Tab-separated table of C-alpha atoms in Angstrom:
chain	number	residue	atom	x	y	z
P	15	UNK	CA	16.894	8.339	8.656
P	16	UNK	CA	16.460	5.056	6.781
P	17	UNK	CA	12.661	4.950	7.006
P	18	UNK	CA	11.344	1.405	6.644
P	19	UNK	CA	13.820	-1.343	5.818
P	20	UNK	CA	13.200	-4.994	5.044
P	21	UNK	CA	15.506	-7.976	5.276
P	22	UNK	CA	16.140	-9.956	3.135
P	23	UNK	CA	15.395	-8.486	-0.312
P	24	UNK	CA	15.142	-11.862	-2.033
P	25	UNK	CA	14.724	-15.409	-0.815
P	26	UNK	CA	14.064	-18.806	-2.342
P	27	UNK	CA	12.618	-21.517	-0.118
P	28	UNK	CA	11.697	-25.124	-0.636
P	29	UNK	CA	8.236	-26.256	0.342
P	30	UNK	CA	8.096	-26.932	4.067
P	31	UNK	CA	11.023	-24.726	5.019
P	32	UNK	CA	10.616	-21.875	7.448
P	33	UNK	CA	11.874	-18.320	7.445
P	34	UNK	CA	11.452	-14.957	9.097
P	35	UNK	CA	11.190	-11.617	7.358
P	36	UNK	CA	12.363	-8.620	9.337
P	37	UNK	CA	10.904	-5.130	9.100
P	38	UNK	CA	12.502	-2.218	10.900
P	39	UNK	CA	11.460	1.420	11.080
P	40	UNK	CA	13.258	4.358	12.634
P	41	UNK	CA	10.373	6.853	12.623
P	42	UNK	CA	8.988	5.893	16.045
P	43	UNK	CA	5.731	4.784	14.417
P	44	UNK	CA	3.166	2.993	16.533
P	45	UNK	CA	1.473	0.985	13.808
P	46	UNK	CA	3.102	-1.547	11.519
P	47	UNK	CA	1.696	-3.736	8.773
P	48	UNK	CA	2.622	-6.704	6.607
P	49	UNK	CA	1.154	-7.008	3.121
P	50	UNK	CA	1.587	-9.390	0.258
P	51	UNK	CA	1.377	-8.238	-3.336
P	52	UNK	CA	0.309	-10.579	-6.093
P	53	UNK	CA	-0.364	-9.708	-9.740
P	54	UNK	CA	-3.840	-8.333	-10.255
P	55	UNK	CA	-4.705	-8.463	-6.567
P	56	UNK	CA	-3.203	-5.284	-5.196
P	57	UNK	CA	-1.933	-5.355	-1.638
P	58	UNK	CA	-3.571	-7.683	0.836
P	59	UNK	CA	-3.069	-7.264	4.550
P	60	UNK	CA	-1.572	-10.260	6.338
P	61	UNK	CA	-1.145	-9.021	9.917
P	62	UNK	CA	-0.744	-5.708	11.629
P	63	UNK	CA	0.271	-4.255	14.964
P	64	UNK	CA	-0.936	-1.152	16.752
P	65	UNK	CA	1.825	-1.159	19.322
P	66	UNK	CA	4.674	-3.039	20.898
P	67	UNK	CA	3.530	-6.456	22.062
P	68	UNK	CA	0.277	-6.382	20.080
P	69	UNK	CA	-0.660	-8.062	16.805
P	70	UNK	CA	-3.869	-8.622	14.875
P	71	UNK	CA	-4.978	-10.613	11.863
P	72	UNK	CA	-5.576	-9.016	8.526
P	73	UNK	CA	-7.255	-10.275	5.416
P	74	UNK	CA	-4.982	-13.244	4.625
P	75	UNK	CA	-3.299	-14.399	7.871
P	76	UNK	CA	-3.268	-18.174	7.343
P	77	UNK	CA	0.204	-19.686	7.204
P	78	UNK	CA	1.875	-16.636	8.742
P	79	UNK	CA	2.783	-15.537	12.246
P	80	UNK	CA	4.070	-12.201	13.469
P	81	UNK	CA	5.718	-10.690	16.480
P	82	UNK	CA	6.311	-7.137	17.665
P	83	UNK	CA	8.673	-7.461	20.596
P	84	UNK	CA	10.234	-4.059	19.991
P	85	UNK	CA	8.434	-0.977	18.748
P	86	UNK	CA	10.759	-0.533	15.804
P	87	UNK	CA	10.626	-4.126	14.561
P	88	UNK	CA	7.862	-6.266	13.093
P	89	UNK	CA	8.690	-9.844	12.163
P	90	UNK	CA	6.763	-12.021	9.744
P	91	UNK	CA	7.262	-15.767	10.013
P	92	UNK	CA	6.449	-18.612	7.687
P	93	UNK	CA	6.557	-21.859	9.631
P	94	UNK	CA	6.093	-24.233	6.694
P	95	UNK	CA	6.351	-22.473	3.361
P	96	UNK	CA	3.995	-23.383	0.519
P	97	UNK	CA	4.171	-22.447	-3.182
P	98	UNK	CA	1.035	-20.312	-2.662
P	99	UNK	CA	3.159	-18.039	-0.481
P	100	UNK	CA	5.306	-17.052	-3.424
P	101	UNK	CA	4.800	-13.317	-3.482
P	102	UNK	CA	6.309	-9.930	-2.827
P	103	UNK	CA	5.993	-8.913	0.798
P	104	UNK	CA	5.820	-5.319	1.918
P	105	UNK	CA	6.079	-3.875	5.362
P	106	UNK	CA	4.609	-0.494	6.216
P	107	UNK	CA	4.406	1.752	9.238
P	108	UNK	CA	2.488	4.839	10.282
P	109	UNK	CA	1.828	7.107	13.190
P	110	UNK	CA	-0.661	5.982	15.806
P	111	UNK	CA	-4.140	7.343	16.315
P	112	UNK	CA	-7.132	7.825	14.067
P	113	UNK	CA	-5.845	10.655	11.888
P	114	UNK	CA	-5.336	10.538	8.138
P	115	UNK	CA	-1.850	9.199	8.464
P	116	UNK	CA	-0.215	7.727	5.436
P	117	UNK	CA	1.703	4.506	5.534
P	118	UNK	CA	5.405	4.426	4.778
P	119	UNK	CA	6.504	1.365	2.861
P	120	UNK	CA	9.656	-0.669	2.768
P	121	UNK	CA	11.249	-1.770	-0.516
P	122	UNK	CA	9.780	-5.271	-0.383
P	123	UNK	CA	10.974	-8.860	-0.118
P	124	UNK	CA	10.548	-11.137	-3.106
P	125	UNK	CA	9.934	-14.689	-1.907
P	126	UNK	CA	9.802	-17.730	-4.127
P	127	UNK	CA	8.706	-21.087	-2.749
P	128	UNK	CA	9.515	-24.079	-4.938
N	8	UNK	CA	-18.648	-4.255	2.821
N	9	UNK	CA	-15.868	-1.735	2.420
N	10	UNK	CA	-14.095	-1.893	-0.916
N	11	UNK	CA	-11.953	0.021	-3.364
N	12	UNK	CA	-12.249	-0.344	-7.127
N	13	UNK	CA	-9.802	0.726	-9.765
N	14	UNK	CA	-11.624	-0.204	-12.964
N	15	UNK	CA	-8.670	0.251	-15.312
N	16	UNK	CA	-5.991	-2.430	-15.077
N	17	UNK	CA	-3.814	-0.887	-17.767
N	18	UNK	CA	-3.729	2.581	-19.288
N	19	UNK	CA	-1.499	3.776	-22.098
N	20	UNK	CA	-0.999	7.448	-22.859
N	21	UNK	CA	1.406	9.425	-24.987
N	22	UNK	CA	3.991	11.608	-23.347
N	23	UNK	CA	2.561	15.085	-22.909
N	24	UNK	CA	-1.047	13.891	-22.883
N	25	UNK	CA	-3.328	14.295	-19.913
N	26	UNK	CA	-4.073	11.441	-17.542
N	27	UNK	CA	-6.961	10.413	-15.325
N	28	UNK	CA	-6.922	7.284	-13.204
N	29	UNK	CA	-10.200	6.239	-11.631
N	30	UNK	CA	-10.868	5.132	-8.096
N	31	UNK	CA	-14.214	4.336	-6.484
N	32	UNK	CA	-14.811	3.268	-2.925
N	33	UNK	CA	-17.592	1.813	-0.870
N	34	UNK	CA	-17.891	3.028	2.717
N	35	UNK	CA	-20.659	4.427	4.868
N	36	UNK	CA	-18.860	7.642	5.708
N	37	UNK	CA	-16.134	9.772	4.171
N	38	UNK	CA	-12.923	7.817	4.424
N	39	UNK	CA	-9.359	8.930	4.267
N	40	UNK	CA	-8.210	8.571	0.664
N	41	UNK	CA	-4.721	8.036	-0.671
N	42	UNK	CA	-2.952	7.583	-3.965
N	43	UNK	CA	0.364	5.744	-4.055
N	44	UNK	CA	2.777	5.108	-6.900
N	45	UNK	CA	4.992	2.057	-7.275
N	46	UNK	CA	7.905	2.038	-9.682
N	47	UNK	CA	9.159	-1.380	-10.815
N	48	UNK	CA	10.934	-3.240	-8.041
N	49	UNK	CA	10.205	-0.524	-5.517
N	50	UNK	CA	7.946	0.037	-2.568
N	51	UNK	CA	4.952	2.342	-2.604
N	52	UNK	CA	5.351	6.103	-2.373
N	53	UNK	CA	2.577	8.469	-1.347
N	54	UNK	CA	1.441	10.874	-4.065
N	55	UNK	CA	-1.330	12.646	-2.166
N	56	UNK	CA	-4.098	12.190	0.356
N	57	UNK	CA	-7.500	13.585	1.258
N	58	UNK	CA	-9.189	13.672	4.629
N	59	UNK	CA	-11.346	16.816	4.708
N	60	UNK	CA	-11.738	20.303	3.328
N	61	UNK	CA	-10.988	21.291	-0.224
N	62	UNK	CA	-11.999	18.411	-2.477
N	63	UNK	CA	-9.188	19.074	-4.937
N	64	UNK	CA	-5.853	18.068	-3.469
N	65	UNK	CA	-2.408	18.609	-4.871
N	66	UNK	CA	0.358	16.074	-4.582
N	67	UNK	CA	3.914	15.488	-5.586
N	68	UNK	CA	5.200	15.146	-9.142
N	69	UNK	CA	2.432	17.393	-10.521
N	70	UNK	CA	-0.429	15.060	-9.621
N	71	UNK	CA	-3.796	16.125	-8.262
N	72	UNK	CA	-6.934	14.284	-7.234
N	73	UNK	CA	-10.532	15.276	-6.764
N	74	UNK	CA	-12.835	13.833	-4.154
N	75	UNK	CA	-16.468	13.584	-5.253
N	76	UNK	CA	-18.694	12.467	-2.422
N	77	UNK	CA	-21.764	11.986	-4.625
N	78	UNK	CA	-19.870	9.549	-6.833
N	79	UNK	CA	-17.755	7.962	-4.080
N	80	UNK	CA	-14.762	8.665	-6.269
N	81	UNK	CA	-11.232	9.954	-5.867
N	82	UNK	CA	-9.741	10.187	-9.339
N	83	UNK	CA	-6.102	11.003	-9.941
N	84	UNK	CA	-5.126	13.442	-12.674
N	85	UNK	CA	-2.078	14.921	-14.299
N	86	UNK	CA	-2.256	17.536	-17.063
N	87	UNK	CA	0.848	16.400	-18.944
N	88	UNK	CA	2.397	12.990	-18.464
N	89	UNK	CA	6.154	12.431	-18.510
N	90	UNK	CA	7.855	9.193	-19.483
N	91	UNK	CA	9.055	8.840	-15.888
N	92	UNK	CA	5.427	8.562	-14.732
N	93	UNK	CA	5.246	5.017	-16.081
N	94	UNK	CA	4.505	2.951	-12.974
N	95	UNK	CA	1.689	1.264	-11.123
N	96	UNK	CA	-0.749	3.433	-9.209
N	97	UNK	CA	-2.758	2.342	-6.210
N	98	UNK	CA	-5.735	3.986	-4.601
N	99	UNK	CA	-6.195	3.244	-0.907
N	100	UNK	CA	-8.846	3.912	1.684
N	101	UNK	CA	-8.359	4.403	5.406
N	102	UNK	CA	-11.244	4.426	7.807
N	103	UNK	CA	-12.178	7.112	10.229
N	104	UNK	CA	-13.239	4.859	13.053
N	105	UNK	CA	-13.127	1.328	14.338
N	106	UNK	CA	-10.140	0.003	12.469
N	107	UNK	CA	-6.565	0.878	11.693
N	108	UNK	CA	-6.526	-1.058	8.469
N	109	UNK	CA	-6.394	0.216	4.927
N	110	UNK	CA	-7.877	-1.261	1.784
N	111	UNK	CA	-5.976	-0.999	-1.471
N	112	UNK	CA	-7.313	-1.153	-4.981
N	113	UNK	CA	-5.858	-3.665	-7.394
N	114	UNK	CA	-3.792	-1.019	-9.136
N	115	UNK	CA	-3.578	0.617	-12.550
N	116	UNK	CA	-0.448	0.119	-14.582
N	117	UNK	CA	0.444	3.182	-16.627
N	118	UNK	CA	2.448	2.917	-19.803
N	119	UNK	CA	3.768	6.092	-21.428
N	120	UNK	CA	4.515	6.213	-25.142
N	121	UNK	CA	7.342	8.424	-26.323
């Protein structure tokens, strides 16, 4: 049981390049989330998904796209990277429904855009 | 608007001393409340959560937290800190209806002196 995994762990991009971050979970969780973490700002929600084939915008969605084609995977895309997207990105998942379900986090992806 | 405040950015304590990390929230009802810990270079790990019932909740690693409705607070405590507790701590709020999102505080970085 690997929990939540993220690929890659580190990446350096040049401005304007594109990339996709992959999140995978093996806990059969309905809900998945993408956050970015910046110093002094905590975690900010980029996009989330409440089920296969569904996505929704979070607090800071601009410049990112997501897809949830399979229940276990949640992809985060950067179409044209900007230095402001330099950050650590975390994926999380949780059970569905309205209960007090905690989120399970992946180890993070450190992205640098030069 | 819903919000979470962790007023202390940094806290330094001596090993063996007691610890209290503050968390205040703004929400019209009782939310679900969580404390997470993040060690350097790692993802977030759940310490404890509150959703109803006894307002004093016990978590892992000897941590506890007390929910005080009148103060809209959910402070984290530990009677005797160990050097391995040095990390960043995040308070998070989940909402009981209408959204599947969570709001995280900006974090408190704990330093432990030997």
